[in-house]
Amino acid sequence: MKNRSLVSINDFTKAEQLQILDRAEEFEKNPNQRILQGKVVASLFFEPSTRTRLSFESAVNRLGGRVIGFSDANSSSTSKGESLKDTILTVSNYSDLIVMRHPIEGSARWASEVASVPIINAGDGANQHPTQCLLDLYTIRQTQGTLDNLNIAFVGDLKYGRTVHSLVMALTQFNTTFHLISPTELKLPSSVKMYIKDANLEYHQYTEITDAIPKIDILFMTRIQRERFSDPMEYERVKNSYILKNSMLEKSRQNLKILHPLPRVNEINEDVDPNPKAYYFQQALNGVFVRQALIAKILGV
Amino acid sequence: MSTELRKELIVSAIENGTVIDHIPSNSVFQVMKILELDKTTNQVLFGTNLESQKFGRKGIIKVREKFFTDTAINKIALVAPNATLIEIRSFKVVTKRKVNVPDNVENIAKCFNPKCITNIEQVPTRFKVVDKTELRLLCHYCEKITKKENIHFI
Ligand SMILES: [Zn+2]
């Protein structure tokens, strides 16, 4: 992985993804390891995303590295009309690694082709967000002790959610059985389903959460946004069916864990929070360990 | 030699070079651009709206003293999927073959996604052809698929 960019989760093999998860376990046990002394990581956020930025910057700081960069496009030279290519070429001179978030799809791949240092994609528009995917894999393994042969349910907006798309793609390497729960209008796109079919894996589609609850090990919740519906009446009709309440978990398996990429709005009722099966806050913490592991692997330390 | 082919050669026979036949009439200029015939110093002859038994109307291009590699000629498959390539030496047809849709397409077609970096900054487009019959192009950058009906050429 040394000196390689991570733009899309598929850029790394299954073995490489597992190596990152193993390394992340070491950082979970001992987060402060000053192995990045003398290294500079550029953190270029062309659109604000406080959560992701803080997670990356915390990771670099815990490793003893330095962070330079900006947290929104207004404080970069992009606001003066500079091309992405020129910004990346310039920043390459000042850093050993670039973490980049950008609203334009494909921007991270392009940046990885012009930069002389590796790029980590921290989100390129609606396209890819591979470190979110690694942290989801890490959390699933942490809670179930394995990634293999699990029953995993995805709930909510399966059509537009990029987190869901990359995670489904990654999970097809682990013999997962998929349970897909969404309004008809927001079903998983056929381009993503193709990965499940190509891997000869089982998938079931539902419109009600409760139908899937007794069969699953992981419940991955996402938010449904009003603006995704062509018919506002349809949104009003279905919105409450995709809100998880504690009472719905009665028939669930002992080992079930509920995940959510956060921030949530109302799709998980707060009465779920005290249930030991709720795992979304621990999930967010794992982001730092996984990002420490990825940065360490790419910088070869 | 078929009657059709003989007729074409009569129009303007070439001693050595390449004839590209069965191009859709409205794609002739596109093909010339893709093969960079707009920049060549070789003699280029072309016709559009010619009658064809198979295709109704068609276009044809003849280039003197020039032969194309498979890679170069396959680039035109997106605009002229039924094109035939005829190589001529000493006024004789030496080879005649169909074009093949290539595995990768660079800087010929645009990505249909308006939010793609290739439509916003000066980035040459790159696609993987994921379906050669239906012509579905997977963008190397935004990872979206451009379908045949959405393909526009640069
Ligand atoms: Zn694109």
GROMACS .gro file of N, CA and C in nm, chain A residues 67-209:
model
  429
   67VAL      N    1  -0.045   1.886   1.052
   67VAL     CA    2  -0.152   1.904   0.953
   67VAL      C    3  -0.148   2.045   0.898
   68ILE      N    4  -0.152   2.058   0.765
   68ILE     CA    5  -0.172   2.189   0.704
   68ILE      C    6  -0.297   2.180   0.617
   69GLY      N    7  -0.355   2.293   0.578
   69GLY     CA    8  -0.469   2.286   0.487
   69GLY      C    9  -0.577   2.388   0.515
   70PHE      N   10  -0.697   2.358   0.463
   70PHE     CA   11  -0.809   2.450   0.480
   70PHE      C   12  -0.937   2.369   0.500
   71SER      N   13  -1.038   2.432   0.558
   71SER     CA   14  -1.159   2.358   0.594
   71SER      C   15  -1.280   2.396   0.509
   72ASP      N   16  -1.266   2.494   0.419
   72ASP     CA   17  -1.369   2.517   0.317
   72ASP      C   18  -1.308   2.593   0.201
   73ALA      N   19  -1.372   2.584   0.085
   73ALA     CA   20  -1.313   2.635  -0.039
   73ALA      C   21  -1.289   2.786  -0.034
   74ASN      N   22  -1.363   2.859   0.049
   74ASN     CA   23  -1.346   3.005   0.055
   74ASN      C   24  -1.208   3.046   0.103
   75SER      N   25  -1.146   2.963   0.185
   75SER     CA   26  -1.013   2.999   0.234
   75SER      C   27  -0.902   2.938   0.149
   76SER      N   28  -0.938   2.878   0.036
   76SER     CA   29  -0.836   2.825  -0.055
   76SER      C   30  -0.828   2.917  -0.176
   77SER      N   31  -0.727   2.891  -0.262
   77SER     CA   32  -0.714   2.976  -0.381
   77SER      C   33  -0.814   2.938  -0.489
   78THR      N   34  -0.890   2.828  -0.465
   78THR     CA   35  -0.997   2.790  -0.556
   78THR      C   36  -1.097   2.903  -0.574
   79SER      N   37  -1.119   2.978  -0.463
   79SER     CA   38  -1.215   3.089  -0.470
   79SER      C   39  -1.164   3.198  -0.564
   80LYS      N   40  -1.032   3.197  -0.595
   80LYS     CA   41  -0.978   3.293  -0.693
   80LYS      C   42  -0.976   3.231  -0.832
   81GLY      N   43  -1.033   3.113  -0.849
   81GLY     CA   44  -1.044   3.053  -0.980
   81GLY      C   45  -0.932   2.957  -1.016
   82GLU      N   46  -0.851   2.918  -0.920
   82GLU     CA   47  -0.743   2.825  -0.950
   82GLU      C   48  -0.800   2.686  -0.978
   83SER      N   49  -0.740   2.614  -1.075
   83SER     CA   50  -0.789   2.480  -1.107
   83SER      C   51  -0.747   2.384  -0.996
   84LEU      N   52  -0.821   2.273  -0.987
   84LEU     CA   53  -0.788   2.170  -0.888
   84LEU      C   54  -0.646   2.118  -0.912
   85LYS      N   55  -0.613   2.100  -1.040
   85LYS     CA   56  -0.481   2.049  -1.076
   85LYS      C   57  -0.370   2.138  -1.018
   86ASP      N   58  -0.383   2.270  -1.036
   86ASP     CA   59  -0.280   2.361  -0.987
   86ASP      C   60  -0.271   2.358  -0.834
   87THR      N   61  -0.387   2.354  -0.768
   87THR     CA   62  -0.386   2.347  -0.621
   87THR      C   63  -0.314   2.221  -0.575
   88ILE      N   64  -0.347   2.108  -0.638
   88ILE     CA   65  -0.287   1.980  -0.597
   88ILE      C   66  -0.136   1.979  -0.624
   89LEU      N   67  -0.094   2.032  -0.742
   89LEU     CA   68   0.049   2.035  -0.772
   89LEU      C   69   0.124   2.119  -0.670
   90THR      N   70   0.064   2.230  -0.630
   90THR     CA   71   0.128   2.317  -0.531
   90THR      C   72   0.137   2.247  -0.395
   91VAL      N   73   0.025   2.193  -0.351
   91VAL     CA   74   0.021   2.132  -0.217
   91VAL      C   75   0.111   2.008  -0.210
   92SER      N   76   0.127   1.938  -0.325
   92SER     CA   77   0.218   1.822  -0.329
   92SER      C   78   0.359   1.861  -0.283
   93ASN      N   79   0.399   1.985  -0.313
   93ASN     CA   80   0.533   2.030  -0.274
   93ASN      C   81   0.548   2.048  -0.123
   94TYR      N   82   0.436   2.067  -0.056
   94TYR     CA   83   0.443   2.100   0.087
   94TYR      C   84   0.409   1.984   0.178
   95SER      N   85   0.373   1.868   0.122
   95SER     CA   86   0.321   1.762   0.210
   95SER      C   87   0.364   1.624   0.165
   96ASP      N   88   0.348   1.526   0.254
   96ASP     CA   89   0.381   1.387   0.225
   96ASP      C   90   0.258   1.307   0.182
   97LEU      N   91   0.140   1.362   0.211
   97LEU     CA   92   0.014   1.292   0.185
   97LEU      C   93  -0.096   1.398   0.182
   98ILE      N   94  -0.194   1.378   0.092
   98ILE     CA   95  -0.306   1.474   0.086
   98ILE      C   96  -0.436   1.400   0.118
   99VAL      N   97  -0.510   1.454   0.215
   99VAL     CA   98  -0.647   1.407   0.242
   99VAL      C   99  -0.738   1.510   0.179
  100MET      N  100  -0.830   1.467   0.093
  100MET     CA  101  -0.907   1.564   0.018
  100MET      C  102  -1.056   1.533   0.017
  101ARG      N  103  -1.137   1.635   0.042
  101ARG     CA  104  -1.281   1.624   0.022
  101ARG      C  105  -1.322   1.733  -0.075
  102HIS      N  106  -1.402   1.694  -0.175
  102HIS     CA  107  -1.432   1.787  -0.283
  102HIS      C  108  -1.573   1.757  -0.334
  103PRO      N  109  -1.653   1.860  -0.366
  103PRO     CA  110  -1.792   1.833  -0.408
  103PRO      C  111  -1.805   1.773  -0.549
  104ILE      N  112  -1.699   1.780  -0.630
  104ILE     CA  113  -1.711   1.732  -0.769
  104ILE      C  114  -1.677   1.583  -0.779
  105GLU      N  115  -1.764   1.507  -0.847
  105GLU     CA  116  -1.744   1.363  -0.861
  105GLU      C  117  -1.627   1.332  -0.954
  106GLY      N  118  -1.538   1.246  -0.908
  106GLY     CA  119  -1.420   1.212  -0.988
  106GLY      C  120  -1.301   1.300  -0.957
  107SER      N  121  -1.320   1.402  -0.873
  107SER     CA  122  -1.211   1.495  -0.843
  107SER      C  123  -1.094   1.424  -0.774
  108ALA      N  124  -1.125   1.326  -0.690
  108ALA     CA  125  -1.018   1.258  -0.615
  108ALA      C  126  -0.933   1.172  -0.709
  109ARG      N  127  -0.999   1.104  -0.804
  109ARG     CA  128  -0.923   1.022  -0.900
  109ARG      C  129  -0.830   1.111  -0.982
  110TRP      N  130  -0.883   1.223  -1.028
  110TRP     CA  131  -0.802   1.319  -1.105
  110TRP      C  132  -0.686   1.370  -1.021
  111ALA      N  133  -0.713   1.407  -0.897
  111ALA     CA  134  -0.607   1.457  -0.809
  111ALA      C  135  -0.499   1.351  -0.791
  112SER      N  136  -0.540   1.222  -0.779
  112SER     CA  137  -0.440   1.116  -0.758
  112SER      C  138  -0.352   1.098  -0.881
  113GLU      N  139  -0.403   1.140  -0.998
  113GLU     CA  140  -0.323   1.128  -1.121
  113GLU      C  141  -0.227   1.245  -1.141
  114VAL      N  142  -0.257   1.360  -1.084
  114VAL     CA  143  -0.166   1.474  -1.102
  114VAL      C  144  -0.070   1.492  -0.985
  115ALA      N  145  -0.107   1.441  -0.866
  115ALA     CA  146  -0.024   1.465  -0.748
  115ALA      C  147   0.101   1.379  -0.747
  116SER      N  148   0.209   1.430  -0.688
  116SER     CA  149   0.330   1.350  -0.674
  116SER      C  150   0.330   1.279  -0.539
  117VAL      N  151   0.231   1.306  -0.455
  117VAL     CA  152   0.218   1.235  -0.327
  117VAL      C  153   0.083   1.160  -0.328
  118PRO      N  154   0.068   1.058  -0.241
  118PRO     CA  155  -0.060   0.986  -0.242
  118PRO      C  156  -0.178   1.070  -0.193
  119ILE      N  157  -0.297   1.034  -0.242
  119ILE     CA  158  -0.421   1.104  -0.205
  119ILE      C  159  -0.512   1.007  -0.131
  120ILE      N  160  -0.573   1.054  -0.023
  120ILE     CA  161  -0.683   0.978   0.039
  120ILE      C  162  -0.811   1.054   0.012
  121ASN      N  163  -0.906   0.986  -0.050
  121ASN     CA  164  -1.034   1.049  -0.082
  121ASN      C  165  -1.122   1.051   0.044
  122ALA      N  166  -1.154   1.171   0.088
  122ALA     CA  167  -1.242   1.185   0.206
  122ALA      C  168  -1.383   1.222   0.160
  123GLY      N  169  -1.416   1.182   0.037
  123GLY     CA  170  -1.550   1.209  -0.018
  123GLY      C  171  -1.541   1.295  -0.142
  124ASP      N  172  -1.585   1.242  -0.259
  124ASP     CA  173  -1.592   1.325  -0.380
  124ASP      C  174  -1.736   1.330  -0.428
  125GLY      N  175  -1.808   1.431  -0.382
  125GLY     CA  176  -1.949   1.446  -0.418
  125GLY      C  177  -2.027   1.322  -0.378
  126ALA      N  178  -2.116   1.278  -0.466
  126ALA     CA  179  -2.197   1.159  -0.437
  126ALA      C  180  -2.123   1.032  -0.474
  127ASN      N  181  -1.997   1.041  -0.511
  127ASN     CA  182  -1.927   0.922  -0.561
  127ASN      C  183  -1.874   0.829  -0.452
  128GLN      N  184  -1.754   0.851  -0.400
  128GLN     CA  185  -1.692   0.754  -0.309
  128GLN      C  186  -1.650   0.816  -0.177
  129HIS      N  187  -1.646   0.735  -0.073
  129HIS     CA  188  -1.599   0.779   0.058
  129HIS      C  189  -1.539   0.656   0.126
  130PRO      N  190  -1.422   0.609   0.075
  130PRO     CA  191  -1.372   0.477   0.115
  130PRO      C  192  -1.336   0.464   0.263
  131THR      N  193  -1.297   0.572   0.331
  131THR     CA  194  -1.260   0.554   0.473
  131THR      C  195  -1.384   0.527   0.558
  132GLN      N  196  -1.500   0.581   0.516
  132GLN     CA  197  -1.625   0.548   0.584
  132GLN      C  198  -1.652   0.398   0.570
  133CYS      N  199  -1.624   0.346   0.451
  133CYS     CA  200  -1.645   0.205   0.425
  133CYS      C  201  -1.553   0.118   0.512
  134LEU      N  202  -1.425   0.158   0.523
  134LEU     CA  203  -1.331   0.082   0.606
  134LEU      C  204  -1.375   0.083   0.752
  135LEU      N  205  -1.426   0.198   0.797
  135LEU     CA  206  -1.467   0.204   0.938
  135LEU      C  207  -1.593   0.122   0.962
  136ASP      N  208  -1.680   0.113   0.862
  136ASP     CA  209  -1.797   0.026   0.876
  136ASP      C  210  -1.755  -0.121   0.881
  137LEU      N  211  -1.661  -0.159   0.794
  137LEU     CA  212  -1.612  -0.298   0.796
  137LEU      C  213  -1.549  -0.329   0.932
  138TYR      N  214  -1.471  -0.233   0.981
  138TYR     CA  215  -1.404  -0.251   1.110
  138TYR      C  216  -1.507  -0.273   1.221
  139THR      N  217  -1.612  -0.191   1.219
  139THR     CA  218  -1.714  -0.198   1.324
  139THR      C  219  -1.791  -0.330   1.316
  140ILE      N  220  -1.822  -0.374   1.196
  140ILE     CA  221  -1.893  -0.501   1.181
  140ILE      C  222  -1.808  -0.615   1.237
  141ARG      N  223  -1.679  -0.615   1.201
  141ARG     CA  224  -1.591  -0.722   1.250
  141ARG      C  225  -1.575  -0.715   1.402
  142GLN      N  226  -1.566  -0.591   1.453
  142GLN     CA  227  -1.550  -0.571   1.597
  142GLN      C  228  -1.670  -0.628   1.675
  143THR      N  229  -1.791  -0.608   1.619
  143THR     CA  230  -1.909  -0.650   1.694
  143THR      C  231  -1.943  -0.796   1.672
  144GLN      N  232  -1.904  -0.855   1.559
  144GLN     CA  233  -1.943  -0.992   1.529
  144GLN      C  234  -1.827  -1.089   1.536
  145GLY      N  235  -1.706  -1.037   1.551
  145GLY     CA  236  -1.588  -1.123   1.556
  145GLY      C  237  -1.545  -1.176   1.421
  146THR      N  238  -1.621  -1.145   1.315
  146THR     CA  239  -1.588  -1.192   1.179
  146THR      C  240  -1.659  -1.103   1.078
  147LEU      N  241  -1.611  -1.109   0.954
  147LEU     CA  242  -1.684  -1.041   0.846
  147LEU      C  243  -1.754  -1.143   0.758
  148ASP      N  244  -1.723  -1.271   0.781
  148ASP     CA  245  -1.771  -1.374   0.689
  148ASP      C  246  -1.911  -1.424   0.724
  149ASN      N  247  -1.990  -1.454   0.621
  149ASN     CA  248  -2.119  -1.524   0.632
  149ASN      C  249  -2.224  -1.453   0.719
  150LEU      N  250  -2.223  -1.321   0.720
  150LEU     CA  251  -2.319  -1.248   0.804
  150LEU      C  252  -2.446  -1.214   0.726
  151ASN      N  253  -2.555  -1.190   0.802
  151ASN     CA  254  -2.679  -1.138   0.746
  151ASN      C  255  -2.686  -0.990   0.777
  152ILE      N  256  -2.679  -0.908   0.673
  152ILE     CA  257  -2.669  -0.764   0.695
  152ILE      C  258  -2.784  -0.692   0.626
  153ALA      N  259  -2.853  -0.607   0.705
  153ALA     CA  260  -2.967  -0.533   0.650
  153ALA      C  261  -2.931  -0.386   0.630
  154PHE      N  262  -2.976  -0.332   0.518
  154PHE     CA  263  -2.960  -0.189   0.489
  154PHE      C  264  -3.098  -0.127   0.483
  155VAL      N  265  -3.118  -0.016   0.554
  155VAL     CA  266  -3.250   0.044   0.562
  155VAL      C  267  -3.247   0.189   0.516
  156GLY      N  268  -3.345   0.229   0.435
  156GLY     CA  269  -3.364   0.371   0.405
  156GLY      C  270  -3.341   0.403   0.259
  157ASP      N  271  -3.256   0.503   0.234
  157ASP     CA  272  -3.230   0.548   0.099
  157ASP      C  273  -3.117   0.464   0.039
  158LEU      N  274  -3.154   0.358  -0.029
  158LEU     CA  275  -3.051   0.269  -0.086
  158LEU      C  276  -3.016   0.311  -0.228
  159LYS      N  277  -3.093   0.407  -0.282
  159LYS     CA  278  -3.068   0.449  -0.419
  159LYS      C  279  -2.955   0.550  -0.428
  160TYR      N  280  -2.960   0.652  -0.342
  160TYR     CA  281  -2.862   0.760  -0.352
  160TYR      C  282  -2.749   0.751  -0.250
  161GLY      N  283  -2.765   0.666  -0.147
  161GLY     CA  284  -2.664   0.663  -0.040
  161GLY      C  285  -2.532   0.602  -0.084
  162ARG      N  286  -2.429   0.685  -0.098
  162ARG     CA  287  -2.300   0.633  -0.145
  162ARG      C  288  -2.237   0.541  -0.041
  163THR      N  289  -2.265   0.567   0.089
  163THR     CA  290  -2.211   0.482   0.194
  163THR      C  291  -2.260   0.339   0.175
  164VAL      N  292  -2.389   0.327   0.146
  164VAL     CA  293  -2.448   0.195   0.124
  164VAL      C  294  -2.385   0.127   0.003
  165HIS      N  295  -2.369   0.202  -0.106
  165HIS     CA  296  -2.315   0.142  -0.228
  165HIS      C  297  -2.175   0.085  -0.206
  166SER      N  298  -2.085   0.165  -0.146
  166SER     CA  299  -1.949   0.111  -0.129
  166SER      C  300  -1.946  -0.003  -0.030
  167LEU      N  301  -2.029   0.006   0.074
  167LEU     CA  302  -2.028  -0.102   0.174
  167LEU      C  303  -2.084  -0.232   0.115
  168VAL      N  304  -2.188  -0.223   0.037
  168VAL     CA  305  -2.243  -0.343  -0.028
  168VAL      C  306  -2.136  -0.405  -0.119
  169MET      N  307  -2.070  -0.318  -0.198
  169MET     CA  308  -1.965  -0.368  -0.287
  169MET      C  309  -1.855  -0.439  -0.209
  170ALA      N  310  -1.812  -0.378  -0.099
  170ALA     CA  311  -1.704  -0.437  -0.018
  170ALA      C  312  -1.749  -0.568   0.046
  171LEU      N  313  -1.874  -0.574   0.091
  171LEU     CA  314  -1.923  -0.693   0.162
  171LEU      C  315  -1.941  -0.813   0.070
  172THR      N  316  -1.950  -0.788  -0.062
  172THR     CA  317  -1.966  -0.903  -0.152
  172THR      C  318  -1.842  -0.993  -0.149
  173GLN      N  319  -1.732  -0.944  -0.090
  173GLN     CA  320  -1.611  -1.027  -0.076
  173GLN      C  321  -1.622  -1.123   0.042
  174PHE      N  322  -1.728  -1.110   0.125
  174PHE     CA  323  -1.732  -1.185   0.251
  174PHE      C  324  -1.855  -1.276   0.264
  175ASN      N  325  -1.910  -1.318   0.152
  175ASN     CA  326  -2.022  -1.412   0.153
  175ASN      C  327  -2.141  -1.363   0.238
  176THR      N  328  -2.169  -1.235   0.227
  176THR     CA  329  -2.280  -1.175   0.303
  176THR      C  330  -2.414  -1.213   0.241
  177THR      N  331  -2.517  -1.229   0.325
  177THR     CA  332  -2.655  -1.233   0.277
  177THR      C  333  -2.715  -1.095   0.301
  178PHE      N  334  -2.767  -1.033   0.194
  178PHE     CA  335  -2.814  -0.895   0.203
  178PHE      C  336  -2.964  -0.889   0.225
  179HIS      N  337  -3.007  -0.799   0.313
  179HIS     CA  338  -3.148  -0.770   0.336
  179HIS      C  339  -3.168  -0.622   0.307
  180LEU      N  340  -3.241  -0.592   0.201
  180LEU     CA  341  -3.250  -0.454   0.152
  180LEU      C  342  -3.389  -0.398   0.178
  181ILE      N  343  -3.397  -0.297   0.264
  181ILE     CA  344  -3.526  -0.246   0.308
  181ILE      C  345  -3.539  -0.100   0.270
  182SER      N  346  -3.629  -0.069   0.177
  182SER     CA  347  -3.641   0.069   0.130
  182SER      C  348  -3.776   0.091   0.066
  183PRO      N  349  -3.818   0.219   0.054
  183PRO     CA  350  -3.936   0.247  -0.027
  183PRO      C  351  -3.907   0.206  -0.172
  184THR      N  352  -4.010   0.170  -0.245
  184THR     CA  353  -3.992   0.125  -0.383
  184THR      C  354  -3.911   0.224  -0.465
  185GLU      N  355  -3.935   0.354  -0.439
  185GLU     CA  356  -3.868   0.457  -0.518
  185GLU      C  357  -3.718   0.468  -0.488
  186LEU      N  358  -3.675   0.413  -0.375
  186LEU     CA  359  -3.534   0.430  -0.333
  186LEU      C  360  -3.462   0.297  -0.321
  187LYS      N  361  -3.496   0.202  -0.411
  187LYS     CA  362  -3.432   0.071  -0.409
  187LYS      C  363  -3.285   0.080  -0.455
  188LEU      N  364  -3.208  -0.020  -0.414
  188LEU     CA  365  -3.068  -0.026  -0.454
  188LEU      C  366  -3.057  -0.028  -0.607
  189PRO      N  367  -2.971   0.059  -0.666
  189PRO     CA  368  -2.961   0.063  -0.813
  189PRO      C  369  -2.909  -0.069  -0.871
  190SER      N  370  -2.949  -0.098  -0.993
  190SER     CA  371  -2.910  -0.225  -1.054
  190SER      C  372  -2.758  -0.235  -1.072
  191SER      N  373  -2.692  -0.119  -1.088
  191SER     CA  374  -2.546  -0.122  -1.105
  191SER      C  375  -2.478  -0.177  -0.979
  192VAL      N  376  -2.538  -0.153  -0.862
  192VAL     CA  377  -2.480  -0.206  -0.737
  192VAL      C  378  -2.526  -0.351  -0.714
  193LYS      N  379  -2.653  -0.378  -0.747
  193LYS     CA  380  -2.704  -0.514  -0.734
  193LYS      C  381  -2.623  -0.612  -0.819
  194MET      N  382  -2.571  -0.559  -0.930
  194MET     CA  383  -2.488  -0.639  -1.020
  194MET      C  384  -2.372  -0.705  -0.944
  195TYR      N  385  -2.312  -0.631  -0.848
  195TYR     CA  386  -2.201  -0.686  -0.769
  195TYR      C  387  -2.247  -0.806  -0.686
  196ILE      N  388  -2.370  -0.796  -0.630
  196ILE     CA  389  -2.423  -0.906  -0.548
  196ILE      C  390  -2.448  -1.028  -0.637
  197LYS      N  391  -2.507  -1.002  -0.754
  197LYS     CA  392  -2.537  -1.113  -0.847
  197LYS      C  393  -2.409  -1.176  -0.899
  198ASP      N  394  -2.311  -1.093  -0.935
  198ASP     CA  395  -2.185  -1.146  -0.987
  198ASP      C  396  -2.115  -1.236  -0.885
  199ALA      N  397  -2.134  -1.204  -0.756
  199ALA     CA  398  -2.070  -1.285  -0.651
  199ALA      C  399  -2.158  -1.405  -0.612
  200ASN      N  400  -2.272  -1.421  -0.681
  200ASN     CA  401  -2.365  -1.531  -0.651
  200ASN      C  402  -2.415  -1.532  -0.508
  201LEU      N  403  -2.444  -1.414  -0.455
  201LEU     CA  404  -2.490  -1.405  -0.316
  201LEU      C  405  -2.641  -1.384  -0.312
  202GLU      N  406  -2.696  -1.419  -0.195
  202GLU     CA  407  -2.841  -1.407  -0.175
  202GLU      C  408  -2.877  -1.265  -0.137
  203TYR      N  409  -2.989  -1.214  -0.189
  203TYR     CA  410  -3.040  -1.088  -0.134
  203TYR      C  411  -3.191  -1.091  -0.130
  204HIS      N  412  -3.248  -1.024  -0.028
  204HIS     CA  413  -3.392  -1.018  -0.010
  204HIS      C  414  -3.432  -0.872  -0.002
  205GLN      N  415  -3.545  -0.837  -0.065
  205GLN     CA  416  -3.591  -0.698  -0.061
  205GLN      C  417  -3.721  -0.690   0.018
  206TYR      N  418  -3.732  -0.585   0.100
  206TYR     CA  419  -3.850  -0.566   0.184
  206TYR      C  420  -3.892  -0.420   0.177
  207THR      N  421  -4.017  -0.393   0.216
  207THR     CA  422  -4.057  -0.255   0.237
  207THR      C  423  -4.082  -0.227   0.386
  208GLU      N  424  -4.081  -0.333   0.470
  208GLU     CA  425  -4.101  -0.315   0.615
  208GLU      C  426  -3.978  -0.361   0.692
  209ILE      N  427  -3.932  -0.280   0.786
  209ILE     CA  428  -3.813  -0.317   0.865
  209ILE      C  429  -3.838  -0.445   0.944
   0.00000   0.00000   0.00000
